[in-house]
Amino acid sequence: ASDMTSSLVGSEMCIRDRDTGDDLDVSNMAMYKLGLKKFESLGLVDIGKLAWWRLSSFKTGYGIKELREDSPYGYWQSDGVQPHYIQIHFTKKVSIEKVSFFLNYPTDESYTPSKIVIYAGSGEHDLLEVASKEFIEPIGWQNIYFKDVRADNILKTYFIQICFIANHQNGKDTHVRGLKIFAPSTKNDVRQDMDDEGVSFTSIKLLSECAIR
């Protein structure tokens, strides 16, 4: 893995932060891409594109588009009172194995989340806490699993709300540089519904780019 990282880093040019003008460590891009490759090798499918997303607040130019693009250099920045949250609403019940965040404490410092709580339900009216995690100066992909919600540890839901309860150094606003909602390809209800309708998807990339209309 280290040889691959070195190769990727060596082939990349330095990327400059659009806010501060500082040069960012290109190993962030290598770490980001290697993480995505690992997720795909495990057979996981990012089903985020099948959902409707809503942010509690955002700074102009740092919203859903920047959060969802496949790059660690764009990010969501909240712009309001804590706790901040992201709501993700699916039109069909889906199976979720884990939620993964790309965080970068060395770059974001007080903007980096230190505690995240995830709630799930059919909508805002019946949310229950299903997972939480605390972080200490995280860098790279951070995963939250749904242990004990079911015997198979798979969350089945229409709606999740991800709450950012606290930041490092008592920071006010939050930065998240990537967010993926992962379902195992063989257990994803959305994929099964598609297959039942006679549309067969063999490519994880193709499936992840589909949208329910």
PDB file of C-alpha atoms in Angstrom:
ATOM      1  CA  ALA A   1       0.000   0.000   0.000  1.00  0.00           C
ATOM      2  CA  SER A   2       2.845   2.400   0.789  1.00  0.00           C
ATOM      3  CA  ASP A   3       4.441   1.843  -2.637  1.00  0.00           C
ATOM      4  CA  MET A   4       1.135   2.688  -4.331  1.00  0.00           C
ATOM      5  CA  THR A   5       0.768   5.826  -2.237  1.00  0.00           C
ATOM      6  CA  SER A   6       4.287   6.946  -3.095  1.00  0.00           C
ATOM      7  CA  SER A   7       3.616   6.386  -6.789  1.00  0.00           C
ATOM      8  CA  LEU A   8       0.401   8.378  -6.687  1.00  0.00           C
ATOM      9  CA  VAL A   9       1.965  11.182  -4.704  1.00  0.00           C
ATOM     10  CA  GLY A  10       4.920  11.338  -7.014  1.00  0.00           C
ATOM     11  CA  SER A  11       2.697  11.708 -10.067  1.00  0.00           C
ATOM     12  CA  GLU A  12       0.517  14.491  -8.632  1.00  0.00           C
ATOM     13  CA  MET A  13       1.201  18.205  -8.694  1.00  0.00           C
ATOM     14  CA  CYS A  14       0.773  20.347  -5.606  1.00  0.00           C
ATOM     15  CA  ILE A  15      -2.805  21.551  -5.036  1.00  0.00           C
ATOM     16  CA  ARG A  16      -3.442  24.972  -3.533  1.00  0.00           C
ATOM     17  CA  ASP A  17      -6.220  25.639  -1.012  1.00  0.00           C
ATOM     18  CA  ARG A  18      -8.663  28.065  -2.625  1.00  0.00           C
ATOM     19  CA  ASP A  19      -9.290  29.929   0.640  1.00  0.00           C
ATOM     20  CA  THR A  20      -5.862  30.284   2.232  1.00  0.00           C
ATOM     21  CA  GLY A  21      -3.585  29.849  -0.774  1.00  0.00           C
ATOM     22  CA  ASP A  22      -1.581  27.284   1.205  1.00  0.00           C
ATOM     23  CA  ASP A  23      -0.114  24.262  -0.528  1.00  0.00           C
ATOM     24  CA  LEU A  24      -1.967  21.093   0.497  1.00  0.00           C
ATOM     25  CA  ASP A  25      -0.258  17.747   0.965  1.00  0.00           C
ATOM     26  CA  VAL A  26      -1.040  15.741  -2.182  1.00  0.00           C
ATOM     27  CA  SER A  27      -1.053  12.540  -0.112  1.00  0.00           C
ATOM     28  CA  ASN A  28      -4.587  13.584   0.871  1.00  0.00           C
ATOM     29  CA  MET A  29      -5.690  12.856  -2.699  1.00  0.00           C
ATOM     30  CA  ALA A  30      -3.843   9.534  -2.681  1.00  0.00           C
ATOM     31  CA  MET A  31      -5.441   8.601   0.648  1.00  0.00           C
ATOM     32  CA  TYR A  32      -8.877   9.614  -0.629  1.00  0.00           C
ATOM     33  CA  LYS A  33      -8.630   7.622  -3.865  1.00  0.00           C
ATOM     34  CA  LEU A  34      -7.098   4.559  -2.222  1.00  0.00           C
ATOM     35  CA  GLY A  35      -9.964   4.555   0.247  1.00  0.00           C
ATOM     36  CA  LEU A  36     -12.518   4.593  -2.571  1.00  0.00           C
ATOM     37  CA  LYS A  37     -10.730   1.691  -4.270  1.00  0.00           C
ATOM     38  CA  LYS A  38     -10.791  -0.285  -1.031  1.00  0.00           C
ATOM     39  CA  PHE A  39     -14.527   0.327  -0.596  1.00  0.00           C
ATOM     40  CA  GLU A  40     -15.166  -0.891  -4.139  1.00  0.00           C
ATOM     41  CA  SER A  41     -12.957  -3.960  -3.660  1.00  0.00           C
ATOM     42  CA  LEU A  42     -15.133  -4.879  -0.655  1.00  0.00           C
ATOM     43  CA  GLY A  43     -18.199  -4.828  -2.900  1.00  0.00           C
ATOM     44  CA  LEU A  44     -19.674  -1.744  -1.246  1.00  0.00           C
ATOM     45  CA  VAL A  45     -21.942   0.586  -3.219  1.00  0.00           C
ATOM     46  CA  ASP A  46     -22.275   4.307  -2.529  1.00  0.00           C
ATOM     47  CA  ILE A  47     -26.042   4.873  -2.735  1.00  0.00           C
ATOM     48  CA  GLY A  48     -25.902   8.563  -1.902  1.00  0.00           C
ATOM     49  CA  LYS A  49     -26.948   9.518  -5.423  1.00  0.00           C
ATOM     50  CA  LEU A  50     -30.236   7.716  -4.896  1.00  0.00           C
ATOM     51  CA  ALA A  51     -31.203  10.155  -2.138  1.00  0.00           C
ATOM     52  CA  TRP A  52     -32.343  13.742  -1.598  1.00  0.00           C
ATOM     53  CA  TRP A  53     -29.896  15.690   0.594  1.00  0.00           C
ATOM     54  CA  ARG A  54     -30.480  18.645   2.888  1.00  0.00           C
ATOM     55  CA  LEU A  55     -27.978  20.599   4.983  1.00  0.00           C
ATOM     56  CA  SER A  56     -28.801  22.457   8.191  1.00  0.00           C
ATOM     57  CA  SER A  57     -26.735  25.359   6.832  1.00  0.00           C
ATOM     58  CA  PHE A  58     -23.820  26.005   4.489  1.00  0.00           C
ATOM     59  CA  LYS A  59     -21.446  28.724   3.450  1.00  0.00           C
ATOM     60  CA  THR A  60     -21.916  29.781  -0.180  1.00  0.00           C
ATOM     61  CA  GLY A  61     -19.703  27.629  -2.402  1.00  0.00           C
ATOM     62  CA  TYR A  62     -19.301  24.933   0.261  1.00  0.00           C
ATOM     63  CA  GLY A  63     -22.523  22.966   0.047  1.00  0.00           C
ATOM     64  CA  ILE A  64     -23.828  19.605  -1.160  1.00  0.00           C
ATOM     65  CA  LYS A  65     -21.957  19.718  -4.480  1.00  0.00           C
ATOM     66  CA  GLU A  66     -18.611  20.224  -2.760  1.00  0.00           C
ATOM     67  CA  LEU A  67     -19.424  17.609  -0.113  1.00  0.00           C
ATOM     68  CA  ARG A  68     -20.341  14.981  -2.696  1.00  0.00           C
ATOM     69  CA  GLU A  69     -17.639  15.540  -5.329  1.00  0.00           C
ATOM     70  CA  ASP A  70     -14.908  12.900  -5.349  1.00  0.00           C
ATOM     71  CA  SER A  71     -12.110  15.096  -4.070  1.00  0.00           C
ATOM     72  CA  PRO A  72     -10.721  15.853  -0.608  1.00  0.00           C
ATOM     73  CA  TYR A  73     -10.180  19.495  -1.578  1.00  0.00           C
ATOM     74  CA  GLY A  74     -13.844  20.468  -1.750  1.00  0.00           C
ATOM     75  CA  TYR A  75     -15.879  20.363   1.441  1.00  0.00           C
ATOM     76  CA  TRP A  76     -19.098  21.255   3.210  1.00  0.00           C
ATOM     77  CA  GLN A  77     -18.796  24.116   5.658  1.00  0.00           C
ATOM     78  CA  SER A  78     -21.708  24.712   7.988  1.00  0.00           C
ATOM     79  CA  ASP A  79     -22.758  28.285   8.692  1.00  0.00           C
ATOM     80  CA  GLY A  80     -25.030  28.334  11.708  1.00  0.00           C
ATOM     81  CA  VAL A  81     -25.633  27.252  15.279  1.00  0.00           C
ATOM     82  CA  GLN A  82     -24.641  23.768  16.531  1.00  0.00           C
ATOM     83  CA  PRO A  83     -25.598  21.034  16.267  1.00  0.00           C
ATOM     84  CA  HIS A  84     -25.181  20.975  12.494  1.00  0.00           C
ATOM     85  CA  TYR A  85     -26.796  18.173  10.523  1.00  0.00           C
ATOM     86  CA  ILE A  86     -27.147  16.492   7.151  1.00  0.00           C
ATOM     87  CA  GLN A  87     -30.434  14.843   6.209  1.00  0.00           C
ATOM     88  CA  ILE A  88     -30.469  12.078   3.597  1.00  0.00           C
ATOM     89  CA  HIS A  89     -33.871  10.903   2.369  1.00  0.00           C
ATOM     90  CA  PHE A  90     -34.365   7.835   0.145  1.00  0.00           C
ATOM     91  CA  THR A  91     -37.573   7.249  -1.809  1.00  0.00           C
ATOM     92  CA  LYS A  92     -37.333   3.515  -1.078  1.00  0.00           C
ATOM     93  CA  LYS A  93     -36.127   1.642   1.969  1.00  0.00           C
ATOM     94  CA  VAL A  94     -32.421   0.866   1.614  1.00  0.00           C
ATOM     95  CA  SER A  95     -29.882  -1.263   3.463  1.00  0.00           C
ATOM     96  CA  ILE A  96     -26.862   0.613   4.809  1.00  0.00           C
ATOM     97  CA  GLU A  97     -23.725  -1.099   6.093  1.00  0.00           C
ATOM     98  CA  LYS A  98     -21.782   2.015   7.071  1.00  0.00           C
ATOM     99  CA  VAL A  99     -21.435   5.749   6.623  1.00  0.00           C
ATOM    100  CA  SER A 100     -17.944   7.005   5.781  1.00  0.00           C
ATOM    101  CA  PHE A 101     -16.557  10.519   6.211  1.00  0.00           C
ATOM    102  CA  PHE A 102     -13.308  11.993   4.902  1.00  0.00           C
ATOM    103  CA  LEU A 103     -11.933  14.256   7.639  1.00  0.00           C
ATOM    104  CA  ASN A 104      -8.652  16.145   7.853  1.00  0.00           C
ATOM    105  CA  TYR A 105      -7.731  17.524  11.256  1.00  0.00           C
ATOM    106  CA  PRO A 106      -4.249  18.857  10.275  1.00  0.00           C
ATOM    107  CA  THR A 107      -5.911  21.094   7.668  1.00  0.00           C
ATOM    108  CA  ASP A 108      -9.258  21.894   9.291  1.00  0.00           C
ATOM    109  CA  GLU A 109      -8.308  21.955  12.990  1.00  0.00           C
ATOM    110  CA  SER A 110     -11.250  23.457  14.954  1.00  0.00           C
ATOM    111  CA  TYR A 111     -13.619  22.794  12.030  1.00  0.00           C
ATOM    112  CA  THR A 112     -13.051  19.031  12.407  1.00  0.00           C
ATOM    113  CA  PRO A 113     -15.931  17.090  14.009  1.00  0.00           C
ATOM    114  CA  SER A 114     -15.161  15.430  17.340  1.00  0.00           C
ATOM    115  CA  LYS A 115     -18.551  13.735  17.846  1.00  0.00           C
ATOM    116  CA  ILE A 116     -21.112  12.532  15.316  1.00  0.00           C
ATOM    117  CA  VAL A 117     -24.498  10.952  16.056  1.00  0.00           C
ATOM    118  CA  ILE A 118     -26.664   9.264  13.409  1.00  0.00           C
ATOM    119  CA  TYR A 119     -30.453   8.995  13.647  1.00  0.00           C
ATOM    120  CA  ALA A 120     -32.736   6.973  11.367  1.00  0.00           C
ATOM    121  CA  GLY A 121     -36.438   6.558  10.663  1.00  0.00           C
ATOM    122  CA  SER A 122     -39.066   6.941   7.982  1.00  0.00           C
ATOM    123  CA  GLY A 123     -38.849  10.735   8.308  1.00  0.00           C
ATOM    124  CA  GLU A 124     -38.079  13.554  10.710  1.00  0.00           C
ATOM    125  CA  HIS A 125     -41.020  12.648  12.963  1.00  0.00           C
ATOM    126  CA  ASP A 126     -39.813   9.221  14.174  1.00  0.00           C
ATOM    127  CA  LEU A 127     -36.035   9.418  14.363  1.00  0.00           C
ATOM    128  CA  LEU A 128     -34.113   7.090  16.689  1.00  0.00           C
ATOM    129  CA  GLU A 129     -30.403   7.139  17.465  1.00  0.00           C
ATOM    130  CA  VAL A 130     -28.710   4.231  15.670  1.00  0.00           C
ATOM    131  CA  ALA A 131     -24.984   5.023  15.955  1.00  0.00           C
ATOM    132  CA  SER A 132     -22.466   7.514  17.311  1.00  0.00           C
ATOM    133  CA  LYS A 133     -18.721   7.991  17.287  1.00  0.00           C
ATOM    134  CA  GLU A 134     -16.125  10.298  18.789  1.00  0.00           C
ATOM    135  CA  PHE A 135     -12.950  11.306  16.945  1.00  0.00           C
ATOM    136  CA  ILE A 136      -9.503  12.412  18.075  1.00  0.00           C
ATOM    137  CA  GLU A 137      -7.672  14.429  15.405  1.00  0.00           C
ATOM    138  CA  PRO A 138      -8.871  12.213  12.508  1.00  0.00           C
ATOM    139  CA  ILE A 139      -7.313  12.193   9.068  1.00  0.00           C
ATOM    140  CA  GLY A 140      -8.618  10.101   6.177  1.00  0.00           C
ATOM    141  CA  TRP A 141     -11.740   7.970   5.830  1.00  0.00           C
ATOM    142  CA  GLN A 142     -13.611   7.444   9.103  1.00  0.00           C
ATOM    143  CA  ASN A 143     -16.350   4.812   9.283  1.00  0.00           C
ATOM    144  CA  ILE A 144     -19.473   4.566  11.419  1.00  0.00           C
ATOM    145  CA  TYR A 145     -21.111   1.121  11.566  1.00  0.00           C
ATOM    146  CA  PHE A 146     -24.558   0.109  12.790  1.00  0.00           C
ATOM    147  CA  LYS A 147     -23.744  -2.541  15.350  1.00  0.00           C
ATOM    148  CA  ASP A 148     -26.660  -4.209  17.118  1.00  0.00           C
ATOM    149  CA  VAL A 149     -29.407  -2.425  15.165  1.00  0.00           C
ATOM    150  CA  ARG A 150     -30.168  -5.847  13.630  1.00  0.00           C
ATOM    151  CA  ALA A 151     -28.636  -9.292  13.838  1.00  0.00           C
ATOM    152  CA  ASP A 152     -26.749  -8.630  10.575  1.00  0.00           C
ATOM    153  CA  ASN A 153     -25.637  -5.103  11.633  1.00  0.00           C
ATOM    154  CA  ILE A 154     -27.330  -3.625   8.554  1.00  0.00           C
ATOM    155  CA  LEU A 155     -29.466  -0.511   8.937  1.00  0.00           C
ATOM    156  CA  LYS A 156     -32.693  -0.610   6.903  1.00  0.00           C
ATOM    157  CA  THR A 157     -34.233   2.824   6.583  1.00  0.00           C
ATOM    158  CA  TYR A 158     -35.753   5.539   4.407  1.00  0.00           C
ATOM    159  CA  PHE A 159     -34.143   8.474   6.162  1.00  0.00           C
ATOM    160  CA  ILE A 160     -30.995   9.267   8.118  1.00  0.00           C
ATOM    161  CA  GLN A 161     -29.947  12.428   9.912  1.00  0.00           C
ATOM    162  CA  ILE A 162     -26.252  12.876  10.658  1.00  0.00           C
ATOM    163  CA  CYS A 163     -25.690  15.295  13.532  1.00  0.00           C
ATOM    164  CA  PHE A 164     -22.366  16.986  14.208  1.00  0.00           C
ATOM    165  CA  ILE A 165     -22.549  17.489  17.950  1.00  0.00           C
ATOM    166  CA  ALA A 166     -19.112  18.955  18.664  1.00  0.00           C
ATOM    167  CA  ASN A 167     -15.851  19.988  17.010  1.00  0.00           C
ATOM    168  CA  HIS A 168     -12.240  19.887  18.066  1.00  0.00           C
ATOM    169  CA  GLN A 169     -11.034  22.894  20.089  1.00  0.00           C
ATOM    170  CA  ASN A 170     -14.689  23.842  20.703  1.00  0.00           C
ATOM    171  CA  GLY A 171     -14.999  25.003  17.100  1.00  0.00           C
ATOM    172  CA  LYS A 172     -18.326  26.422  15.923  1.00  0.00           C
ATOM    173  CA  ASP A 173     -18.666  25.370  12.273  1.00  0.00           C
ATOM    174  CA  THR A 174     -17.856  22.039  10.646  1.00  0.00           C
ATOM    175  CA  HIS A 175     -15.864  20.863   7.624  1.00  0.00           C
ATOM    176  CA  VAL A 176     -16.557  17.482   5.996  1.00  0.00           C
ATOM    177  CA  ARG A 177     -14.496  16.707   2.888  1.00  0.00           C
ATOM    178  CA  GLY A 178     -16.345  13.603   1.758  1.00  0.00           C
ATOM    179  CA  LEU A 179     -19.411  11.590   2.756  1.00  0.00           C
ATOM    180  CA  LYS A 180     -20.438   8.192   1.405  1.00  0.00           C
ATOM    181  CA  ILE A 181     -23.451   6.049   2.263  1.00  0.00           C
ATOM    182  CA  PHE A 182     -22.448   2.437   1.683  1.00  0.00           C
ATOM    183  CA  ALA A 183     -24.631  -0.606   1.109  1.00  0.00           C
ATOM    184  CA  PRO A 184     -23.349  -4.085   0.273  1.00  0.00           C
ATOM    185  CA  SER A 185     -24.175  -4.699  -3.370  1.00  0.00           C
ATOM    186  CA  THR A 186     -25.874  -8.033  -2.603  1.00  0.00           C
ATOM    187  CA  LYS A 187     -28.064  -6.608   0.175  1.00  0.00           C
ATOM    188  CA  ASN A 188     -29.117  -3.250  -1.230  1.00  0.00           C
ATOM    189  CA  ASP A 189     -32.915  -3.151  -1.537  1.00  0.00           C
ATOM    190  CA  VAL A 190     -32.710  -0.507  -4.263  1.00  0.00           C
ATOM    191  CA  ARG A 191     -30.485  -2.719  -6.390  1.00  0.00           C
ATOM    192  CA  GLN A 192     -32.775  -5.705  -5.816  1.00  0.00           C
ATOM    193  CA  ASP A 193     -35.784  -3.694  -6.955  1.00  0.00           C
ATOM    194  CA  MET A 194     -33.940  -2.698 -10.116  1.00  0.00           C
ATOM    195  CA  ASP A 195     -32.935  -6.299 -10.829  1.00  0.00           C
ATOM    196  CA  ASP A 196     -36.499  -7.486 -10.258  1.00  0.00           C
ATOM    197  CA  GLU A 197     -37.649  -5.066 -12.934  1.00  0.00           C
ATOM    198  CA  GLY A 198     -35.331  -6.667 -15.463  1.00  0.00           C
ATOM    199  CA  VAL A 199     -32.512  -4.141 -15.350  1.00  0.00           C
ATOM    200  CA  SER A 200     -29.304  -5.942 -14.479  1.00  0.00           C
ATOM    201  CA  PHE A 201     -26.357  -3.949 -13.120  1.00  0.00           C
ATOM    202  CA  THR A 202     -22.975  -5.633 -12.935  1.00  0.00           C
ATOM    203  CA  SER A 203     -20.864  -2.495 -12.504  1.00  0.00           C
ATOM    204  CA  ILE A 204     -20.629  -0.956  -9.036  1.00  0.00           C
ATOM    205  CA  LYS A 205     -19.746   2.396 -10.630  1.00  0.00           C
ATOM    206  CA  LEU A 206     -22.798   2.246 -12.902  1.00  0.00           C
ATOM    207  CA  LEU A 207     -25.087   1.357 -10.008  1.00  0.00           C
ATOM    208  CA  SER A 208     -23.725   4.136  -7.817  1.00  0.00           C
ATOM    209  CA  GLU A 209     -24.474   6.696 -10.539  1.00  0.00           C
ATOM    210  CA  CYS A 210     -28.093   5.646 -11.003  1.00  0.00           C
ATOM    211  CA  ALA A 211     -30.895   7.830  -9.650  1.00  0.00           C
ATOM    212  CA  ILE A 212     -34.506   7.003  -8.840  1.00  0.00           C
ATOM    213  CA  ARG A 213     -36.733   9.316 -10.855  1.00  0.00           C
TER     214      ARG A 213
END
